[in-house]
C-alpha cells in the first residue's frame, strides 16, 4: 500500500482500475471529470487492460456498459450532472435488469441556470431508480466505495447497480493524501465477476423484456426488496473491507461523537468533515453536539437512523439538494424515519451549498444554534439578500 | 493550520504550483491539501489556487478567506484584482518580481517580499514559467516546507531534464527568498 497526495479524480480512477472492469465506457468531453481521462491514460500507457469505449454521448456510454454487463463483463462508467441526466433512461433499465454496474457520479448541479459547480441535485435523479447509492466523505472513501461497490452489487443476494456519489470539485479536484491499495489485496477481496445470467447466442434469454400488468408490479417489487435487503450486505462488506484493508470506510451510517449528544447534525458527502470541526468547536464550549453521517442513501438505513437519533433532543438535517415545490429531501426522509417513534426530537432542516455556494463553519454553528429549535423547515442558508430584492 | 492563496493568470500553472506545495508538505510528513478556485478557467484570466498545511488531519474543504500567505505569480495583477482580500495582518506576501517591495504599491500591514522568479525561470529552465520557482521561494521565505521536498516534488511531477532544471530554479529562488526575508 502506498499513500500518495493525489487529485480526487485520480484516486477514483485508481479505485475503478483496481477492480479490473472488462469494459469502461464514457463520453469524453463536458460534462466530465478527470476520472475517465485518468483511466484512458492508464489504458494508453498499458497499465490497465480493459476495453475502453469512447461514445458519442452519455446515453451511448450508459448503453455500452449495460450491454457489456448483459454480456457477462464487469463494467464501469463515470459521469456528472447533465451527463447523468442524459444517461437516466438507460440507468433505470440497468437497475430493472439487475445488472451490477458500478458508476461514479461527481455530484454537480443541474441546469438551468447552467452551472458546473458542486451540489447533490443530480444524485436525486437516481434516488428512486433502484441503484444502491453510497456517498463519499473524501477521496479515500471515494476510492474505497468503488471496491465495496462491486462487492455489494455483484453479491448474489443483491444484483443491483451501485452509484458512488462524490462531491464534484470539492473531492474530484482536490489534492489530498490517499492510500492506494495493492492490486493483490483487491484481487483477493473481489475475485472475478460471476454473472448469474448472460446474453449468449448458444443459450438465448431475454433481459428487460416487455411485461404486461400481470407481471410488471411483481418484478418491480422484487427489485425494491433486493434493494431494501441489501442493507445487510452493505454492513457485511463494510466489515470485511475494514478487516482486509485496515480502515473503516463506507457502510450505512457513521457516527461522530454521537453517543452522549443532545443535538445531532445529519449530513452526507464531503461536508461532514467541516461539520466535525463545528462539533468540536461547540463541544469545546460545553455544548453536547454530535454528527450522523449518511453513507448510504439507498437503501435508506431507516433502522440505523432510528437507533442513532432516538432519545436525542434536537436534530439538524443538512441538504445539498432540494425538491422544487417542496424543499428538503434528506430532511424529509429523516423525519419519516422518526415518525411514530416515542418522544421524537425537534427537527430542523437546512438547504445549503447549491451550485458551489461556499459554506463555512460559522454557518453550520448558526444552523445548530438557531433560536426556536424545531421550527425551521427547509431554510436556505447563504442566500444573498442583495440578489433577492424585488 | 496554515492557509495559502496563490494568484496568477490562467495558463501560468497556479494549480500545479499549489499541487507542488502540498506534495512537498506531504513529503515532509505534514498533512496537506491543494485545490483550484473551481472556475471555468481561461488563459490569461486572473485565477486563484489554494493550499493548506497542518499537523492534524484537514477536514475543511471551504474556500480560504483569511490566508496566512499569499503567493503572487503575476505582478501585473496588482491593482487589477483585490489580491490582499482577507489576508491576515501578520501574514506574508511573496511576489514574483525583480522590483523592491516598496515599489509595488501593495497597501498592507503584512510583510511583503519579492523574488525575481521569472528571471530565475528564464535563466535556469529557459522558459518564462515562474510557478514552481515560486514554491522554492515560499520554502525559503516561510520555512514551512523543506527545499529538499520541493525539489523532490518537482522532479516527480516533471520527470527527466525538465524536473532537474525546475529543481535547480527552485533552490535558487529559495536562497533569494531567504536573503529577502
XYZ file of C-alpha atoms in Angstrom:
571
model
C 0.000 0.000 0.000
C 1.238 3.439 -0.848
C -0.053 6.737 0.495
C 0.193 9.445 -2.133
C -1.003 13.014 -2.362
C -3.124 12.968 -5.499
C -6.165 14.577 -7.037
C -9.511 13.061 -6.018
C -10.324 12.125 -9.618
C -7.089 10.150 -9.893
C -7.863 8.354 -6.623
C -11.245 7.403 -8.085
C -9.628 6.238 -11.334
C -7.291 4.036 -9.270
C -10.310 2.667 -7.383
C -12.039 1.755 -10.643
C -8.891 0.329 -12.262
C -8.094 -1.857 -9.232
C -11.452 -3.601 -9.735
C -10.378 -4.630 -13.258
C -13.528 -3.776 -15.228
C -13.537 -5.553 -18.589
C -15.293 -2.605 -20.219
C -15.127 1.103 -19.438
C -17.256 3.456 -21.439
C -17.581 7.206 -21.191
C -18.414 10.331 -23.085
C -15.057 12.077 -23.036
C -15.936 15.791 -23.015
C -18.005 18.267 -20.961
C -19.678 17.403 -18.659
C -16.934 15.089 -17.430
C -14.171 14.993 -14.836
C -10.559 13.833 -14.863
C -11.747 10.371 -13.786
C -12.190 8.942 -17.283
C -9.261 10.991 -18.583
C -7.011 9.314 -15.998
C -8.471 5.884 -16.846
C -7.916 6.489 -20.569
C -4.303 7.402 -19.807
C -3.824 4.193 -17.786
C -5.137 2.212 -20.761
C -2.944 4.116 -23.252
C 0.122 3.629 -21.017
C -0.543 -0.118 -20.853
C -1.167 -0.074 -17.094
C -4.808 -1.119 -17.385
C -6.148 -3.863 -19.623
C -9.752 -3.104 -20.480
C -11.954 -2.324 -23.453
C -12.225 1.461 -23.285
C -15.100 2.731 -25.414
C -15.456 6.440 -26.173
C -19.035 7.186 -27.134
C -20.943 9.949 -28.864
C -22.983 10.798 -25.756
C -23.613 9.855 -22.148
C -26.652 7.910 -23.336
C -24.299 5.885 -25.519
C -21.835 5.346 -22.661
C -24.570 4.037 -20.365
C -25.844 1.783 -23.155
C -22.372 0.316 -23.749
C -21.853 -0.604 -20.085
C -25.355 -2.046 -19.872
C -24.608 -4.228 -22.888
C -21.225 -5.223 -21.505
C -22.776 -6.341 -18.214
C -25.502 -8.267 -20.021
C -22.708 -9.979 -21.951
C -21.063 -11.044 -18.698
C -18.315 -8.447 -18.256
C -17.617 -6.264 -15.231
C -18.189 -2.686 -16.387
C -17.605 0.891 -15.254
C -18.577 4.401 -16.175
C -18.273 7.839 -14.607
C -20.335 10.918 -15.216
C -21.732 14.055 -13.646
C -24.625 16.498 -13.757
C -26.215 16.854 -17.225
C -24.372 13.726 -18.337
C -26.171 11.733 -15.663
C -29.464 13.283 -16.750
C -28.853 12.087 -20.308
C -27.972 8.577 -19.049
C -31.099 8.316 -16.960
C -33.304 6.188 -19.198
C -30.586 3.568 -19.569
C -29.686 3.614 -15.870
C -33.251 2.869 -14.750
C -33.106 -0.082 -17.178
C -29.804 -1.177 -15.685
C -31.375 -1.415 -12.221
C -34.530 -3.056 -13.547
C -32.432 -5.638 -15.379
C -30.483 -6.241 -12.148
C -27.094 -5.540 -13.745
C -24.313 -4.831 -11.224
C -22.796 -1.726 -12.791
C -20.566 0.494 -10.679
C -20.820 4.125 -11.710
C -19.194 7.171 -10.193
C -21.002 10.483 -10.257
C -19.129 13.684 -9.472
C -22.126 15.398 -7.889
C -22.829 18.722 -9.557
C -25.819 20.958 -10.079
C -28.353 20.583 -12.867
C -29.252 23.334 -15.349
C -30.759 25.894 -15.579
C -29.101 28.241 -14.863
C -26.049 26.491 -16.244
C -23.533 25.752 -13.501
C -20.610 23.392 -13.360
C -20.249 23.592 -9.575
C -20.974 21.160 -6.809
C -24.218 20.070 -5.212
C -26.122 16.783 -4.906
C -29.077 17.689 -7.108
C -28.012 15.278 -9.865
C -27.855 12.371 -7.408
C -31.506 12.900 -6.545
C -32.438 11.936 -10.119
C -31.298 8.450 -9.139
C -32.973 8.246 -5.744
C -35.891 6.145 -6.977
C -34.020 4.212 -9.675
C -33.089 1.027 -7.819
C -29.369 1.846 -7.712
C -27.645 1.472 -4.361
C -26.304 4.925 -3.550
C -23.192 5.499 -1.462
C -21.836 8.956 -0.581
C -18.116 9.534 -0.069
C -16.694 11.898 2.521
C -13.248 12.262 0.948
C -11.061 10.924 -1.866
C -10.076 7.880 0.202
C -13.656 6.831 0.737
C -14.443 7.553 -2.930
C -11.733 5.053 -3.920
C -12.849 2.536 -1.287
C -16.517 2.721 -2.331
C -15.551 1.512 -5.814
C -14.131 -1.702 -4.371
C -17.010 -2.114 -1.936
C -19.458 -1.122 -4.678
C -18.563 -4.104 -6.888
C -18.559 -6.420 -3.876
C -22.092 -5.319 -2.939
C -23.516 -5.030 -6.463
C -22.292 -8.462 -7.582
C -23.420 -10.262 -4.419
C -25.973 -12.879 -5.476
C -28.385 -11.564 -2.837
C -28.231 -8.062 -4.376
C -27.568 -7.990 -8.157
C -28.169 -4.275 -8.409
C -26.069 -1.389 -9.738
C -24.073 0.780 -7.329
C -23.590 4.536 -7.601
C -20.574 6.121 -5.937
C -21.504 9.726 -5.177
C -18.612 12.133 -4.801
C -18.982 15.893 -4.374
C -17.765 17.448 -7.618
C -14.727 19.740 -7.347
C -14.744 19.533 -3.532
C -13.415 15.978 -3.824
C -12.730 15.403 -7.524
C -10.425 18.430 -7.959
C -8.779 18.498 -4.517
C -5.303 17.048 -3.926
C -5.149 15.112 -0.664
C -3.452 12.034 0.826
C -4.889 8.739 -0.426
C -3.920 5.193 0.430
C -3.922 3.208 -2.818
C -4.361 -0.490 -2.024
C -2.228 -3.215 -3.565
C -3.731 -4.886 -6.622
C -3.194 -8.276 -4.991
C -5.360 -7.369 -1.999
C -8.155 -6.084 -4.224
C -7.973 -9.211 -6.402
C -8.220 -11.429 -3.320
C -11.075 -9.389 -1.920
C -13.176 -9.011 -5.040
C -12.468 -12.075 -7.146
C -13.708 -12.213 -10.725
C -17.236 -11.320 -11.802
C -19.595 -14.277 -11.924
C -22.784 -13.169 -13.674
C -25.900 -15.156 -12.817
C -27.277 -14.776 -16.324
C -25.578 -13.818 -19.592
C -26.701 -12.992 -23.108
C -25.364 -15.928 -25.075
C -26.449 -16.873 -28.640
C -25.938 -20.552 -27.767
C -28.353 -20.249 -24.862
C -30.740 -17.397 -25.686
C -32.568 -15.432 -22.992
C -34.273 -12.026 -22.932
C -33.400 -9.314 -20.453
C -35.562 -6.294 -19.707
C -38.404 -7.727 -21.698
C -41.936 -6.418 -22.145
C -44.182 -7.097 -19.155
C -47.945 -6.979 -19.103
C -49.762 -5.735 -15.987
C -49.887 -9.329 -14.792
C -46.095 -9.351 -14.247
C -44.690 -5.831 -14.019
C -45.549 -4.965 -10.423
C -44.138 -8.202 -9.053
C -40.807 -7.779 -10.836
C -40.560 -4.203 -9.536
C -41.368 -5.465 -6.032
C -38.529 -7.981 -6.224
C -36.106 -5.273 -7.279
C -37.254 -2.997 -4.458
C -36.993 -5.843 -1.950
C -33.483 -6.718 -3.084
C -32.513 -3.069 -2.653
C -34.046 -2.875 0.835
C -32.443 -6.127 1.919
C -29.011 -5.091 0.654
C -28.538 -3.197 3.950
C -27.294 -6.471 5.420
C -24.785 -6.978 2.587
C -23.595 -3.360 2.810
C -22.828 -3.825 6.502
C -21.099 -7.160 5.890
C -18.995 -5.628 3.135
C -18.031 -2.579 5.271
C -16.868 -5.017 7.974
C -14.938 -7.299 5.604
C -13.385 -4.282 3.865
C -12.153 -2.891 7.175
C -10.685 -6.268 8.061
C -8.945 -6.654 4.708
C -7.729 -3.085 4.150
C -7.347 -1.909 7.717
C -9.516 1.191 7.700
C -13.195 1.928 8.371
C -14.947 3.114 5.222
C -18.427 3.151 3.717
C -21.246 1.276 5.423
C -24.770 2.542 6.075
C -24.100 5.309 8.587
C -21.145 6.557 10.629
C -21.314 8.430 13.907
C -19.089 11.193 15.238
C -19.325 11.986 18.962
C -22.964 10.939 18.832
C -23.462 8.772 21.916
C -23.852 11.482 24.570
C -25.015 14.208 22.175
C -28.242 16.161 22.774
C -28.122 17.777 19.335
C -27.196 15.759 16.239
C -26.379 17.108 12.780
C -27.311 14.772 9.907
C -25.364 15.276 6.676
C -23.864 13.358 3.758
C -20.924 13.784 1.415
C -17.832 15.925 1.804
C -19.432 18.457 4.177
C -19.169 16.010 7.088
C -15.508 16.934 7.652
C -16.415 20.570 8.275
C -19.355 19.503 10.460
C -16.871 17.560 12.613
C -14.945 20.828 13.075
C -18.154 22.589 14.140
C -18.979 19.735 16.550
C -15.516 20.005 18.140
C -15.780 23.787 18.432
C -19.155 23.582 20.179
C -18.037 20.735 22.435
C -15.135 22.958 23.457
C -17.801 25.366 24.724
C -19.636 22.635 26.626
C -22.413 22.010 24.065
C -23.183 18.318 23.549
C -23.321 18.078 19.763
C -22.735 15.045 17.525
C -22.866 14.073 13.860
C -24.677 11.311 11.983
C -23.173 10.711 8.540
C -25.491 9.151 5.988
C -23.148 6.944 3.960
C -25.875 5.088 2.072
C -28.986 6.933 0.895
C -30.472 3.914 -0.911
C -31.355 1.586 0.595
C -32.354 4.135 3.219
C -30.981 2.955 6.581
C -34.236 3.563 8.470
C -33.470 1.277 11.417
C -29.973 2.686 11.875
C -31.255 6.259 11.736
C -33.925 5.487 14.339
C -31.398 3.820 16.587
C -28.926 6.701 16.282
C -31.433 9.506 16.810
C -33.815 8.035 19.373
C -33.654 9.889 22.677
C -31.977 12.930 21.121
C -33.444 16.365 21.821
C -32.654 18.128 18.570
C -31.752 17.048 15.025
C -30.389 19.380 12.340
C -30.507 17.991 8.784
C -28.361 19.500 6.024
C -29.483 19.093 2.397
C -27.201 19.876 -0.576
C -30.151 19.432 -2.925
C -33.811 20.401 -2.920
C -37.135 19.259 -4.216
C -38.565 22.277 -6.033
C -42.058 22.973 -4.733
C -41.362 21.058 -1.519
C -37.890 21.839 -0.152
C -35.897 19.390 1.953
C -35.115 15.889 0.637
C -32.855 14.247 3.230
C -34.703 16.250 5.892
C -37.999 14.731 4.830
C -36.586 11.192 4.884
C -35.115 11.661 8.363
C -38.480 12.950 9.606
C -40.274 9.985 8.024
C -37.830 7.569 9.660
C -38.575 9.079 13.090
C -42.341 9.307 12.652
C -44.130 7.226 15.240
C -41.093 6.778 17.497
C -41.655 7.763 21.144
C -40.621 11.343 22.103
C -39.085 12.210 18.720
C -36.517 15.034 18.626
C -37.253 18.543 17.374
C -36.070 18.515 13.754
C -34.767 21.440 11.712
C -33.709 21.227 8.088
C -31.481 23.479 6.025
C -30.609 23.711 2.342
C -27.027 24.791 1.700
C -24.244 24.877 -0.852
C -26.237 24.669 -4.098
C -24.301 25.341 -7.297
C -20.985 25.587 -5.441
C -22.100 28.185 -2.871
C -19.287 28.115 -0.316
C -20.121 27.218 3.278
C -18.091 27.842 6.425
C -18.032 26.538 9.974
C -19.789 29.579 11.458
C -22.789 28.940 9.188
C -23.042 25.339 10.405
C -22.853 26.538 14.021
C -25.570 29.049 13.103
C -27.861 26.200 11.965
C -27.228 24.217 15.146
C -27.880 27.201 17.425
C -30.789 28.802 15.548
C -33.319 30.025 18.174
C -36.574 28.058 18.489
C -35.383 24.545 17.566
C -37.922 22.509 15.645
C -39.474 25.456 13.805
C -37.088 25.623 10.829
C -38.084 23.663 7.771
C -36.128 23.789 4.500
C -34.459 27.044 5.483
C -31.978 28.220 2.817
C -28.582 29.119 4.222
C -26.191 31.515 2.483
C -28.650 33.250 0.153
C -27.665 36.747 -0.996
C -30.331 39.278 0.030
C -28.856 41.790 -2.446
C -29.853 39.494 -5.318
C -33.297 38.717 -3.959
C -34.649 42.250 -3.547
C -37.644 42.935 -5.752
C -3.142 25.109 10.198
C -1.561 27.452 7.655
C -3.529 28.588 4.625
C -2.022 29.751 1.350
C -3.611 31.523 -1.616
C -1.862 31.677 -4.975
C -2.767 34.352 -7.524
C -1.899 34.167 -11.182
C -3.406 34.001 -14.617
C -4.901 31.023 -16.429
C -2.113 29.081 -18.150
C 0.618 30.126 -15.702
C 0.394 26.930 -13.691
C -1.156 28.175 -10.435
C -2.887 24.857 -9.826
C 0.329 22.943 -10.481
C 2.112 25.276 -8.048
C -0.468 24.578 -5.324
C -0.096 20.848 -6.012
C 3.733 21.020 -5.730
C 3.398 22.966 -2.475
C 1.003 20.386 -0.996
C 3.093 17.428 -2.205
C 6.245 18.962 -0.685
C 4.490 19.421 2.675
C 3.203 15.840 2.410
C 6.746 14.574 1.712
C 7.821 16.441 4.867
C 5.338 14.294 6.791
C 2.729 17.029 7.258
C -0.951 16.948 6.342
C -1.739 18.997 3.267
C -4.401 19.797 0.731
C -4.495 21.755 -2.531
C -7.366 22.840 -4.716
C -8.107 25.242 -7.573
C -10.672 28.015 -7.472
C -13.190 25.702 -9.163
C -13.948 28.020 -12.024
C -14.081 27.714 -15.782
C -10.521 28.957 -16.137
C -9.478 30.699 -19.314
C -5.978 31.531 -20.487
C -4.917 34.956 -19.247
C -7.825 35.490 -16.853
C -6.986 36.101 -13.168
C -7.246 32.842 -11.216
C -6.508 31.527 -7.750
C -5.349 28.248 -6.262
C -5.206 27.266 -2.617
C -3.243 25.062 -0.248
C -3.458 24.102 3.411
C -0.723 22.668 5.632
C -1.481 21.274 9.082
C -0.144 18.957 11.745
C -3.663 17.481 12.067
C -5.976 15.853 9.521
C -7.504 18.564 7.301
C -11.284 18.281 7.436
C -12.481 21.502 5.828
C -12.982 21.985 2.103
C -14.216 25.564 2.357
C -12.609 28.320 0.332
C -9.731 30.092 2.068
C -10.983 33.522 3.198
C -8.196 34.521 5.592
C -4.889 33.274 4.185
C -1.653 33.351 6.170
C 0.369 33.558 2.976
C -0.147 34.990 -0.493
C 1.909 33.934 -3.482
C 1.577 36.396 -6.372
C 2.731 34.662 -9.545
C 1.918 37.565 -11.827
C 2.761 41.109 -10.642
C 0.570 42.630 -13.382
C -2.410 41.589 -11.244
C -1.517 44.259 -8.665
C -4.188 46.943 -8.898
C -6.291 44.749 -11.196
C -7.772 42.317 -8.635
C -8.040 42.632 -4.845
C -5.074 40.417 -4.075
C -4.924 41.306 -0.382
C -8.535 40.312 0.368
C -8.784 38.693 3.806
C -5.012 38.423 4.291
C -4.039 38.132 7.961
C -2.283 41.233 9.329
C 0.658 39.141 10.465
C 0.685 37.339 7.115
C 3.287 37.313 4.383
C 3.085 38.200 0.680
C 5.615 36.763 -1.758
C 5.631 38.476 -5.153
C 7.306 37.324 -8.335
C 9.084 40.487 -9.456
C 12.536 41.997 -9.802
C 11.235 45.185 -8.138
C 11.583 46.047 -4.460
C 8.502 45.550 -2.211
C 8.040 49.298 -1.646
C 7.842 49.869 -5.417
C 4.742 47.663 -5.762
C 2.142 49.873 -4.087
C 0.662 46.987 -2.047
C -1.209 48.592 0.860
C -0.924 46.049 3.652
C 0.363 45.690 7.194
C 1.586 42.223 6.251
C 5.215 41.733 5.304
C 5.944 41.757 1.550
C 8.979 40.155 -0.026
C 9.921 39.938 -3.685
C 11.757 37.251 -5.628
C 12.696 37.547 -9.321
C 11.189 34.140 -10.121
C 10.552 34.976 -13.768
C 14.198 35.877 -14.332
C 15.307 32.737 -12.454
C 12.951 30.587 -14.561
C 14.250 32.043 -17.843
C 17.835 31.571 -16.696
C 17.542 28.032 -15.300
C 14.628 26.464 -17.195
C 14.894 28.514 -20.362
C 11.195 29.368 -20.267
C 9.207 32.165 -18.569
C 7.329 29.840 -16.185
C 7.726 31.041 -12.599
C 5.027 28.850 -10.988
C 7.151 26.076 -9.445
C 10.010 28.508 -8.832
C 7.746 30.493 -6.508
C 7.236 27.376 -4.359
C 11.010 27.311 -3.835
C 10.701 30.967 -2.797
C 7.833 30.016 -0.435
C 10.049 27.402 1.227
C 12.822 29.973 1.705
C 10.541 32.722 2.963
C 8.447 30.646 5.387
C 10.481 27.584 6.380
C 7.123 25.711 6.382
C 8.308 23.174 3.823
C 11.776 21.812 3.174
C 13.504 22.802 -0.072
C 14.595 19.179 -0.498
C 10.902 18.195 -0.549
C 10.118 20.901 -3.106
C 12.947 19.603 -5.300
C 11.660 16.055 -4.945
C 8.091 17.126 -5.716
C 9.033 18.964 -8.928
C 11.259 16.087 -10.076
C 8.356 13.669 -9.563
C 5.951 15.996 -11.359
C 8.307 16.700 -14.287
C 10.469 13.629 -14.925
C 13.860 13.984 -16.611
C 15.763 17.122 -17.521
C 12.822 19.477 -17.045
C 12.473 18.354 -13.425
C 16.201 18.790 -12.783
C 16.114 22.335 -14.191
C 12.984 23.155 -12.195
C 14.591 21.856 -9.013
C 17.667 23.984 -9.606
C 15.497 27.070 -10.198
C 13.534 26.316 -7.009
C 16.772 26.140 -4.993
C 17.896 29.483 -6.451
C 14.543 31.113 -5.558
C 14.748 29.507 -2.110
C 18.114 31.197 -1.481
C 16.860 34.517 -2.884
C 13.773 34.427 -0.612
C 15.889 33.549 2.445
C 18.004 36.616 1.763
C 14.991 38.825 1.096
C 13.098 37.975 4.295
